[in-house]
Amino acid sequence: MYPGTIARLIEAFLKLPGIGPKTAARLAFFVLKMPREEVAGMARALVEARDKTSYCKLCGNYCEGERCVICRDVRRDQAVVCVVQEARDVLAMEKTREFRGYYHVLGGAISPLDGIGPEQLRVRELLERLGGSQVRELILATNPNVEGEATAHYLAKVIKPLGVRVTRIAHGLPVGADLEYADEVTLSRALEGRREM
Amino acid sequence: MLLQELYLANFRNFRELNISFHPKINVLMGENAQGKTNLLESISYLGSGRSFRTRNDTETIFWGKSVCVISGRVLRAGGENRLKIALDSTERVKKYTVDRVLKERHDYTGKLITVLFTPDDLQLVKGGPQNRRKYLDEEVCKVSPLYEAELTRYQHILRQRNQLLRIYSKKQSSRMEIECWDEELSKSAAVILRKRVAAAHRLNLLARLAHRRLTGGGENLEISYFSTVPFVEKNDEKKLAEVILASLASNFAKEVSLGVTLLGPHRDELQMTLNNRDARQYASQGQMRTLVLALKLAELEYIKGETGEFPVLLYDDVFSELDETRRRLLLEAIDGRVQTFITGTEVKNLLDLGRYGDVFRVKRGEVEGVASHGANPGADVAATAGRKKNKRPDAD
Ligand SMILES: Nc1ncnc2c1ncn2[C@@H]1O[C@H](COP(=O)(O)OP(=O)(O)OP(=O)(O)O)[C@@H](O)[C@H]1O
Ligand SMILES: [Mg+2]
Ligand SMILES: [Zn+2]
């Protein structure tokens, strides 16, 4: 239907989440009309982000280098760690400006049907981190859906015996929603209203 | 509630259709394979956002097309609404709109509630327990749209948990991993159980009444909900969840040996008895038909009781199967209060019915008005045909 190069560009956009054929075509034609420098900048940004971004050895957040900016910040509260599913959820929590502790990114949630159990997540790293640390409270901010709840229950079961207080952010969040789509106000409220597990 | 106008574009074998309906009875007649059931399907779809024939939405789109639209004007006590569902198979989207405002599924459903009666409904009595659970769930969904999400959630937790139960014997999961699903499963099961028990109770009372009228008091129908959960406090959701959680724990050994969750709403039964005998095993064909009719009449009253309005009744092919008495009792029950759509191939019986409303002929995906209101068949064709040209309800 389209010349090879355009077809390939549409194909590329189709790989992005939430993009269907119509939107992909619209984006492709938009790109064709953009100034050349802008397109080049965009392409560079894509490759650079992919090349330079890695994961923090301690918390699993996005970073450039060994440790992320949050783990490097010594002014934060060492007594609290907030557990999230994905690195992008750290960003969502940070936007609230309410949380001053550190994070731990699991890299997903327990889902037996997808073959994801605790071993496939960064649970062992979390236990190692907690052992002999000053952490007194662990806030579970996994998504408010079926898998997120099950993951929270699992973590509570393995971590409470260590003598760490385990809390779960409140359910002000829309059921089934992802943390990343929650607005700051909802998220701060969820954090404030957290309950004991 | 009333469906006043219907607009279809590329739904099943209808390329484009735009008709107004009678507030009481609408007879849809035509030969086999012309689109009668498709038309009923579209009405039910417009209300529930789902086909009663298939789970695969794309099957309802006209062959070779990628987009289909179902829309209609619905009159309720609360006012008039334009409902619209648009399906796009290439973009894989389904859009629900009410008065041109995009809605989430659970905010959309409930504006047009339909009750369907087809020959397949005999499976309600004859078939396995899943048929009766589905019937009960559908009734609850119609009156409380959020129940559907709870059902999906429950099924989802169940599948995840069963997967762990299956691999437990191979030492690929632990008891602790399984237990972390139990709390959510119990809470969800409790919500479902409470709703189901309440609905079964109401439906029992209403169906018994309808059944007594249909049989002249000769038989005694009883509908009871039997749960695999040993509960007593059916109204206290929290307590119910605790009982389920405890039962799951005590059943653990058995569940891992079989690899499935043995207890919960997915294993319950809605039993129907006639004179204290299980209707599934002992009822004759005729008794089953009467029972199903009683269930359908109970549905109408149940929905009226819960929402304040009668639903729209969709009657596919079954009318001709009823005897004189049952036909009269059915007409009495709907008696101008329930907008009804009746399909059939047999012209004579149907035209008689047409005295109470409009008669349409369905032919190869086109619908033509042939008679209207109490007049002689064919006399009022011009009126119906004229209304057909009305502006499309929501054509954009
Ligand atoms: N997606 C589709 N696109 C086009 N045509 C379709 C589609 N799905 C079904 N059909 C056609 O619609 C025709 C009519 O179906 P329908 O079930 O409505 O018939 P009917 O009038 O109820 O017949 P009967 O009296 O036998 O029940 C079928 O022959 C089928 O081939
Ligand atoms: Mg049919
Ligand atoms: Zn870090």
XYZ file of C-alpha atoms and ligand atoms in Angstrom:
626
model
C 0.000 0.000 0.000
C 2.714 2.483 1.040
C 6.289 2.713 -0.277
C 8.680 0.440 1.641
C 10.216 3.114 3.869
C 6.860 4.459 5.014
C 5.524 0.973 5.580
C 8.609 0.233 7.711
C 8.076 3.403 9.764
C 4.411 2.502 10.376
C 5.536 -0.972 11.389
C 7.974 0.594 13.858
C 5.281 2.703 15.520
C 3.026 -0.344 15.709
C 5.517 -1.882 18.124
C 4.689 0.764 20.720
C 2.030 -0.045 23.316
C -1.473 1.337 22.735
C -0.793 2.175 19.078
C -3.082 0.669 16.439
C -2.640 0.762 12.641
C -4.532 4.023 12.184
C -2.572 5.893 14.834
C 0.683 4.405 13.562
C -0.042 5.697 10.067
C -0.954 9.126 11.426
C 2.290 9.331 13.405
C 4.315 8.210 10.396
C 2.861 10.898 8.138
C 3.389 13.465 10.857
C 7.071 12.537 11.037
C 7.407 12.998 7.263
C 6.345 16.622 7.652
C 8.626 17.408 10.606
C 11.884 19.379 10.075
C 14.788 17.038 9.419
C 16.776 18.149 12.513
C 13.842 17.384 14.785
C 13.501 13.902 13.381
C 17.228 13.320 13.764
C 17.090 14.563 17.362
C 14.221 12.238 18.112
C 16.025 9.258 16.642
C 19.178 10.100 18.621
C 17.177 10.461 21.836
C 15.657 7.036 21.328
C 18.982 5.290 20.812
C 20.774 7.217 23.546
C 18.107 6.514 26.132
C 18.201 2.856 25.247
C 22.021 2.683 25.367
C 22.747 4.748 28.422
C 19.950 3.718 30.752
C 20.543 0.792 33.048
C 19.098 -0.364 36.339
C 20.314 0.651 39.786
C 22.182 -2.259 41.408
C 20.549 -1.514 44.757
C 16.910 -0.597 44.102
C 16.266 -1.510 40.468
C 15.292 2.037 39.438
C 16.436 3.479 36.098
C 19.865 5.050 36.301
C 23.014 5.961 34.475
C 25.881 4.168 36.201
C 25.812 1.884 39.266
C 23.436 3.720 41.612
C 20.382 5.820 40.826
C 20.002 9.438 41.940
C 17.657 8.427 44.743
C 19.962 5.819 46.244
C 22.834 8.329 46.020
C 20.844 10.959 47.940
C 21.980 10.589 51.579
C 19.420 13.065 52.930
C 16.530 10.651 52.452
C 14.961 8.629 55.261
C 16.799 5.335 55.689
C 14.044 3.870 57.845
C 11.437 3.546 55.094
C 11.480 1.625 51.835
C 8.664 1.708 49.318
C 8.195 -1.366 47.114
C 6.879 -0.791 43.579
C 6.403 -3.061 40.591
C 8.100 -1.081 37.851
C 10.832 1.530 37.634
C 8.371 3.972 36.096
C 6.288 3.722 39.297
C 9.175 5.385 41.168
C 8.587 8.446 39.029
C 4.893 8.445 39.867
C 5.631 8.253 43.607
C 8.286 10.957 43.402
C 5.823 13.346 41.819
C 3.753 13.318 45.005
C 6.753 14.825 46.905
C 5.328 13.123 49.986
C 7.653 10.169 50.172
C 11.174 10.755 51.451
C 12.438 7.199 51.889
C 14.087 4.851 49.421
C 12.584 2.512 46.826
C 12.756 -1.084 45.801
C 11.638 -2.061 42.301
C 10.399 -5.658 41.955
C 10.362 -5.765 38.164
C 6.792 -7.026 37.954
C 4.206 -8.872 40.017
C 3.554 -12.508 40.844
C 1.534 -14.154 38.071
C 1.583 -17.988 37.985
C -0.116 -18.128 34.588
C 2.762 -16.134 33.125
C 5.286 -18.267 34.957
C 6.229 -15.386 37.260
C 6.853 -16.375 40.859
C 8.900 -14.702 43.616
C 12.135 -16.047 42.087
C 11.492 -14.171 38.866
C 11.168 -10.891 40.782
C 13.740 -8.956 42.797
C 12.506 -10.442 46.062
C 15.807 -12.012 47.129
C 17.534 -8.645 46.597
C 14.914 -7.062 48.850
C 15.490 -9.586 51.642
C 19.253 -9.097 51.382
C 18.763 -5.365 51.536
C 16.609 -5.558 54.636
C 18.861 -7.955 56.545
C 20.921 -5.955 59.049
C 19.683 -2.605 57.744
C 18.004 0.276 59.560
C 14.744 -0.172 57.658
C 11.798 -0.089 60.055
C 8.894 0.191 57.630
C 8.254 -1.337 54.241
C 5.465 0.286 52.255
C 3.947 -1.984 49.615
C 2.864 0.102 46.624
C 2.221 -2.686 44.137
C -0.658 -2.089 41.720
C -4.212 -2.350 43.078
C -5.076 -5.299 40.814
C -5.243 -9.038 41.387
C -1.518 -9.694 40.828
C -0.451 -6.611 42.776
C -2.530 -7.685 45.787
C -1.209 -11.237 45.712
C 2.356 -9.905 45.536
C 1.683 -7.650 48.518
C 0.286 -10.597 50.496
C 3.339 -12.663 49.635
C 5.816 -9.964 50.653
C 3.966 -9.370 53.911
C 4.188 -13.076 54.703
C 7.952 -13.278 54.144
C 8.966 -9.909 55.567
C 6.908 -9.501 58.721
C 8.856 -12.283 60.512
C 11.984 -10.127 60.071
C 10.512 -7.626 62.498
C 9.936 -4.939 59.878
C 6.609 -3.099 59.914
C 4.788 -3.837 56.631
C 2.114 -1.467 55.319
C 0.034 -1.300 52.150
C -0.965 1.919 50.425
C -4.690 2.636 50.680
C -7.228 1.658 48.078
C -8.145 5.166 47.020
C -6.761 4.108 43.666
C -9.164 2.977 40.991
C -9.403 -0.826 41.095
C -7.414 -2.486 38.348
C -5.511 0.695 37.593
C -1.771 1.052 37.261
C 0.143 3.153 39.705
C 1.675 5.180 36.912
C -1.691 6.531 35.795
C -2.786 7.660 39.241
C -2.585 11.413 39.738
C -0.417 12.945 42.455
C -3.268 13.817 44.798
C -4.763 10.329 44.728
C -1.353 8.825 45.225
C -0.442 11.054 48.198
C -3.743 10.184 49.789
C -3.119 6.488 49.198
C 0.267 6.879 50.846
C -1.149 8.765 53.818
C -3.948 6.262 54.371
C -1.722 3.193 54.292
C -2.687 0.330 56.564
C -0.924 -2.479 58.382
C -0.685 -5.760 56.512
C -38.035 0.993 29.121
C -38.535 1.263 25.395
C -36.323 0.941 22.379
C -37.768 3.579 20.084
C -35.330 3.524 17.211
C -32.537 1.296 16.084
C -29.706 2.074 13.691
C -27.322 -0.602 12.451
C -24.350 -0.313 10.128
C -22.519 -3.481 9.112
C -23.905 -5.520 11.968
C -24.143 -9.196 10.848
C -26.103 -9.283 7.579
C -27.432 -5.720 7.957
C -25.492 -3.275 5.816
C -27.518 -0.345 6.982
C -30.742 -0.361 8.896
C -32.800 2.357 10.468
C -36.171 1.585 12.027
C -38.645 2.781 14.622
C -40.393 0.286 16.835
C -43.798 -0.050 18.404
C -43.929 0.544 22.172
C -45.750 -2.745 22.759
C -45.331 -5.590 20.329
C -43.019 -5.900 17.361
C -43.377 -8.986 15.247
C -40.398 -9.849 13.068
C -41.296 -12.461 10.521
C -39.351 -13.978 7.705
C -37.948 -17.151 6.225
C -34.948 -18.903 7.728
C -31.547 -17.221 7.577
C -32.870 -13.730 6.773
C -31.629 -11.880 9.872
C -34.381 -12.196 12.489
C -32.139 -13.513 15.229
C -29.411 -11.105 14.132
C -31.811 -8.241 14.781
C -32.623 -9.475 18.297
C -28.918 -9.984 18.858
C -28.250 -6.357 17.946
C -30.855 -5.131 20.446
C -29.436 -7.248 23.230
C -25.935 -6.129 22.231
C -26.938 -2.484 22.339
C -28.028 -2.946 25.942
C -25.389 -5.269 27.323
C -22.407 -4.469 25.116
C -22.072 -8.148 24.371
C -23.410 -10.714 21.929
C -25.534 -13.568 23.228
C -24.223 -15.746 20.413
C -20.485 -15.297 20.495
C -17.665 -14.083 22.668
C -15.761 -12.952 19.624
C -17.049 -9.476 18.774
C -15.540 -9.432 15.298
C -17.918 -12.214 14.229
C -20.759 -9.710 14.426
C -19.202 -7.377 11.876
C -20.448 -7.731 8.295
C -18.142 -10.101 6.441
C -15.264 -8.246 4.824
C -15.882 -5.037 6.805
C -13.851 -3.824 9.757
C -16.171 -1.366 11.463
C -19.684 -1.800 12.775
C -22.110 0.479 14.598
C -25.150 -0.311 16.709
C -27.068 2.604 18.061
C -30.515 3.365 19.322
C -32.825 5.739 21.117
C -34.035 4.423 24.446
C -36.833 5.858 26.533
C -36.740 5.300 30.268
C -38.468 6.813 33.267
C -35.296 8.855 33.758
C -35.512 10.312 30.252
C -34.293 9.570 26.789
C -30.827 8.317 25.897
C -28.982 7.721 22.681
C -26.885 4.620 23.113
C -24.166 3.678 20.698
C -21.557 0.976 20.387
C -18.895 1.148 17.713
C -16.614 -1.777 16.965
C -13.414 -1.500 15.017
C -11.691 -4.805 14.379
C -8.446 -3.410 12.946
C -7.902 -0.983 15.799
C -9.332 -3.553 18.213
C -11.463 -0.986 19.940
C -14.999 -0.964 21.193
C -16.460 2.396 22.087
C -19.512 2.915 24.239
C -21.277 6.252 24.106
C -24.343 7.611 25.831
C -25.667 10.848 24.367
C -22.381 11.226 22.484
C -20.288 11.001 25.645
C -17.717 8.219 25.787
C -18.356 5.825 28.692
C -16.676 2.985 30.491
C -18.446 -0.327 30.073
C -19.905 -0.384 33.591
C -21.253 3.145 33.176
C -22.832 2.214 29.884
C -24.693 -0.996 30.669
C -27.993 -0.921 32.507
C -29.586 1.760 30.320
C -31.298 -0.784 28.103
C -31.964 -4.110 29.814
C -33.200 -7.040 27.759
C -34.541 -10.468 28.589
C -33.996 -13.062 25.898
C -36.048 -16.175 25.387
C -34.805 -18.704 22.823
C -35.211 -22.435 22.233
C -31.720 -22.869 23.730
C -33.083 -21.799 27.087
C -34.222 -25.348 27.764
C -30.557 -25.914 28.614
C -31.274 -23.904 31.727
C -33.136 -26.891 33.110
C -31.553 -29.720 31.114
C -27.945 -28.621 31.035
C -25.157 -28.679 33.589
C -24.910 -26.433 36.659
C -22.804 -23.896 34.753
C -25.880 -22.984 32.688
C -27.842 -22.127 35.800
C -24.935 -20.237 37.385
C -24.631 -18.232 34.178
C -28.361 -17.483 34.240
C -28.166 -16.240 37.810
C -25.033 -14.191 37.125
C -26.600 -12.601 34.078
C -29.617 -11.534 36.084
C -27.439 -9.920 38.732
C -25.303 -8.230 36.048
C -28.362 -6.680 34.464
C -29.340 -4.899 37.659
C -25.882 -4.216 39.112
C -23.336 -3.427 36.397
C -20.346 -3.595 38.785
C -21.062 -7.250 39.516
C -19.672 -8.153 36.112
C -16.252 -6.765 37.028
C -16.329 -8.736 40.274
C -17.052 -11.952 38.375
C -14.158 -11.327 36.016
C -11.913 -10.587 38.959
C -12.956 -13.775 40.721
C -12.354 -15.923 37.643
C -8.980 -14.315 37.194
C -7.844 -15.013 40.771
C -9.188 -18.535 40.444
C -7.157 -19.246 37.303
C -3.974 -17.949 38.913
C -4.551 -19.994 42.056
C -5.439 -23.165 40.146
C -2.215 -22.848 38.187
C -0.269 -22.929 41.469
C -2.335 -25.883 42.718
C -1.519 -27.769 39.515
C 2.243 -27.323 39.781
C 2.364 -27.909 43.553
C 2.791 -31.677 43.204
C 5.837 -31.053 40.985
C 7.228 -28.911 43.829
C 7.080 -25.825 41.607
C 4.981 -23.843 44.067
C 4.709 -23.557 47.826
C 1.801 -23.383 50.239
C 2.777 -19.826 51.066
C 2.578 -18.831 47.405
C -0.867 -20.393 47.109
C -2.101 -18.764 50.279
C -1.241 -15.295 49.082
C -4.176 -15.590 46.656
C -6.642 -16.831 49.267
C -7.551 -13.571 50.909
C -8.527 -11.832 47.667
C -10.298 -14.951 46.446
C -12.370 -15.134 49.632
C -13.307 -11.473 49.545
C -14.383 -11.691 45.920
C -16.254 -14.957 46.491
C -18.129 -13.372 49.383
C -19.317 -10.462 47.241
C -20.550 -12.856 44.560
C -22.201 -15.252 46.979
C -24.123 -12.572 48.784
C -25.483 -11.122 45.532
C -26.328 -14.530 44.115
C -28.141 -15.738 47.209
C -30.243 -12.591 47.328
C -31.109 -12.822 43.617
C -31.930 -16.543 43.861
C -34.261 -15.823 46.755
C -36.151 -13.138 44.799
C -36.279 -15.199 41.609
C -37.605 -18.185 43.536
C -40.552 -16.228 44.908
C -41.372 -14.698 41.523
C -40.914 -17.888 39.501
C -43.078 -19.886 41.927
C -45.843 -17.377 41.462
C -45.576 -17.375 37.676
C -45.355 -21.136 37.611
C -48.449 -21.568 39.719
C -50.344 -19.390 37.281
C -49.032 -21.314 34.284
C -49.910 -24.717 35.728
C -53.127 -23.677 37.389
C -51.573 -24.410 40.764
C -50.991 -28.060 39.933
C -47.235 -28.121 40.451
C -44.867 -26.737 42.997
C -41.652 -25.143 41.739
C -38.776 -24.453 44.094
C -35.478 -22.779 43.200
C -32.695 -23.028 45.775
C -29.086 -21.951 45.832
C -26.709 -24.636 47.090
C -23.250 -23.422 47.928
C -20.032 -25.365 48.334
C -19.264 -22.844 51.055
C -20.653 -23.855 54.445
C -22.046 -20.448 55.270
C -24.700 -19.299 57.664
C -24.430 -15.509 57.713
C -25.179 -14.883 54.056
C -25.701 -11.183 54.501
C -22.463 -10.375 56.257
C -19.805 -10.171 53.556
C -16.924 -9.911 55.997
C -17.955 -12.959 57.952
C -18.643 -14.842 54.746
C -15.114 -14.074 53.520
C -13.687 -15.384 56.812
C -15.620 -18.640 56.499
C -14.365 -19.092 52.930
C -10.779 -18.345 53.937
C -10.956 -20.924 56.733
C -12.544 -23.508 54.430
C -9.814 -22.992 51.834
C -7.203 -23.661 54.505
C -8.869 -26.852 55.706
C -9.303 -28.101 52.135
C -5.679 -27.529 51.178
C -4.532 -31.159 50.982
C -7.476 -32.169 48.848
C -7.085 -29.199 46.523
C -3.413 -29.763 45.804
C -4.006 -33.454 45.148
C -6.668 -32.606 42.554
C -5.041 -29.424 41.304
C -8.192 -27.274 41.452
C -10.029 -24.984 43.833
C -12.936 -27.059 45.079
C -14.961 -24.501 46.881
C -16.540 -21.211 45.918
C -19.230 -19.711 43.689
C -17.755 -21.449 40.627
C -18.823 -24.796 42.066
C -22.261 -23.848 43.372
C -25.596 -25.026 42.046
C -28.934 -23.365 41.502
C -31.258 -26.285 41.922
C -34.780 -26.369 40.501
C -37.313 -28.864 41.734
C -40.870 -29.652 40.683
C -42.900 -31.204 43.475
C -39.652 -31.806 45.354
C -37.959 -33.677 42.527
C -34.946 -32.389 40.617
C -36.333 -30.894 37.400
C -33.088 -31.611 35.553
C -33.572 -35.339 36.025
C -37.302 -35.832 36.148
C -39.127 -33.057 34.289
C -40.758 -33.864 30.946
C -40.137 -31.700 27.866
C -43.404 -29.861 28.411
C -42.688 -29.328 32.110
C -39.269 -27.943 31.228
C -40.779 -25.490 28.756
C -43.246 -24.286 31.355
C -40.486 -23.968 33.911
C -38.370 -21.883 31.552
C -41.338 -19.662 30.766
C -41.883 -19.168 34.504
C -38.206 -18.269 34.902
C -38.464 -15.699 32.117
C -41.575 -14.123 33.579
C -39.808 -14.038 36.935
C -36.890 -12.277 35.253
C -39.175 -9.523 34.000
C -40.567 -8.931 37.490
C -37.154 -9.208 39.118
C -35.708 -6.509 36.887
C -38.774 -4.361 37.414
C -38.370 -4.787 41.172
C -34.663 -3.927 41.176
C -34.622 -1.068 38.674
C -38.175 0.229 38.760
C -38.738 -0.533 35.087
C -39.607 -3.498 32.944
C -36.890 -4.662 30.568
C -37.399 -5.222 26.851
C -38.396 -8.803 26.029
C -36.787 -10.571 23.079
C -38.601 -13.668 22.016
C -36.809 -15.785 19.435
C -38.790 -18.527 17.672
C -40.399 -19.865 20.829
C -43.799 -18.295 20.526
C -45.079 -20.767 17.997
C -44.117 -23.630 20.295
C -46.443 -22.500 23.060
C -49.971 -23.836 23.364
C -53.042 -21.597 23.426
C -53.175 -21.249 27.239
C -49.499 -20.441 27.714
C -49.614 -17.957 24.862
C -52.542 -16.186 26.513
C -50.827 -16.170 29.908
C -47.670 -14.772 28.370
C -49.586 -12.004 26.639
C -51.375 -11.233 29.893
C -48.089 -11.014 31.726
C -46.583 -8.559 29.274
C -49.939 -6.882 28.667
C -48.742 -3.679 27.119
C -46.272 -3.098 29.969
C -43.293 -4.829 28.419
C -42.038 -3.881 24.986
C -41.689 -7.189 23.181
C -39.921 -8.366 20.034
C -41.120 -11.670 18.657
C -39.596 -13.522 15.730
C -40.945 -16.454 13.771
C -41.474 -18.008 10.392
C -45.092 -19.049 10.788
C -47.111 -16.213 9.412
C -50.562 -16.915 10.799
C -49.936 -16.905 14.566
C -47.659 -13.962 14.264
C -50.031 -11.804 12.296
C -52.621 -12.350 15.041
C -50.120 -10.922 17.463
C -49.580 -8.008 15.146
C -52.964 -6.675 16.248
C -51.190 -5.420 19.375
C -48.364 -3.696 17.578
C -46.271 -3.570 14.420
C -45.371 -6.333 12.013
C -42.108 -6.308 10.100
C -40.795 -8.574 7.395
C -37.111 -9.425 7.569
C -35.592 -10.385 4.255
C -31.921 -10.694 3.368
C -30.746 -8.112 5.850
C -33.509 -5.631 5.144
C -36.520 -4.858 7.279
C -39.816 -3.655 5.959
C -42.912 -2.637 7.905
C -45.987 -4.562 6.750
C -48.631 -3.705 9.324
C -49.055 -1.298 12.186
C -51.202 -1.022 15.344
C -54.584 -2.626 15.705
C -55.494 -2.322 12.041
C -55.983 -5.233 9.643
C -52.760 -6.770 8.457
C -51.274 -4.662 5.727
C -53.658 -1.734 6.191
C -51.245 0.622 7.857
C -48.195 -0.051 5.780
C -47.775 3.547 4.741
C -47.516 4.727 8.350
C -44.719 2.297 9.206
C -42.905 2.842 5.961
C -43.129 6.592 6.548
C -41.595 6.313 9.994
C -38.797 4.305 8.514
C -37.467 7.394 6.836
C -36.914 9.203 10.114
C -33.541 10.713 10.740
C -31.018 8.134 11.826
C -30.738 8.101 15.613
C -26.996 8.496 15.703
C -25.398 8.177 12.359
C -22.089 9.963 12.875
N -20.968 -11.278 10.191
C -21.896 -11.561 9.259
N -21.919 -10.884 8.085
C -22.849 -11.156 7.146
N -23.802 -12.093 7.282
C -23.829 -12.800 8.416
C -22.885 -12.569 9.461
N -23.156 -13.417 10.493
C -24.210 -14.143 10.089
N -24.621 -13.788 8.856
C -25.744 -14.345 8.081
O -26.954 -13.937 8.625
C -27.922 -14.865 8.197
C -29.180 -14.734 9.024
O -28.996 -15.160 10.319
P -30.153 -15.216 11.428
O -29.650 -16.137 12.476
O -30.534 -13.866 11.867
O -31.378 -15.883 10.652
P -32.892 -15.998 11.108
O -33.671 -15.057 10.286
O -32.998 -15.886 12.571
O -33.192 -17.484 10.638
P -33.920 -18.705 11.392
O -35.362 -18.553 11.140
O -33.358 -19.889 10.666
O -33.534 -18.671 12.815
C -27.213 -16.213 8.223
O -27.562 -16.963 7.103
C -25.741 -15.853 8.133
O -25.155 -16.350 6.978
Mg -33.226 -17.309 14.135
Zn 18.568 3.041 43.333
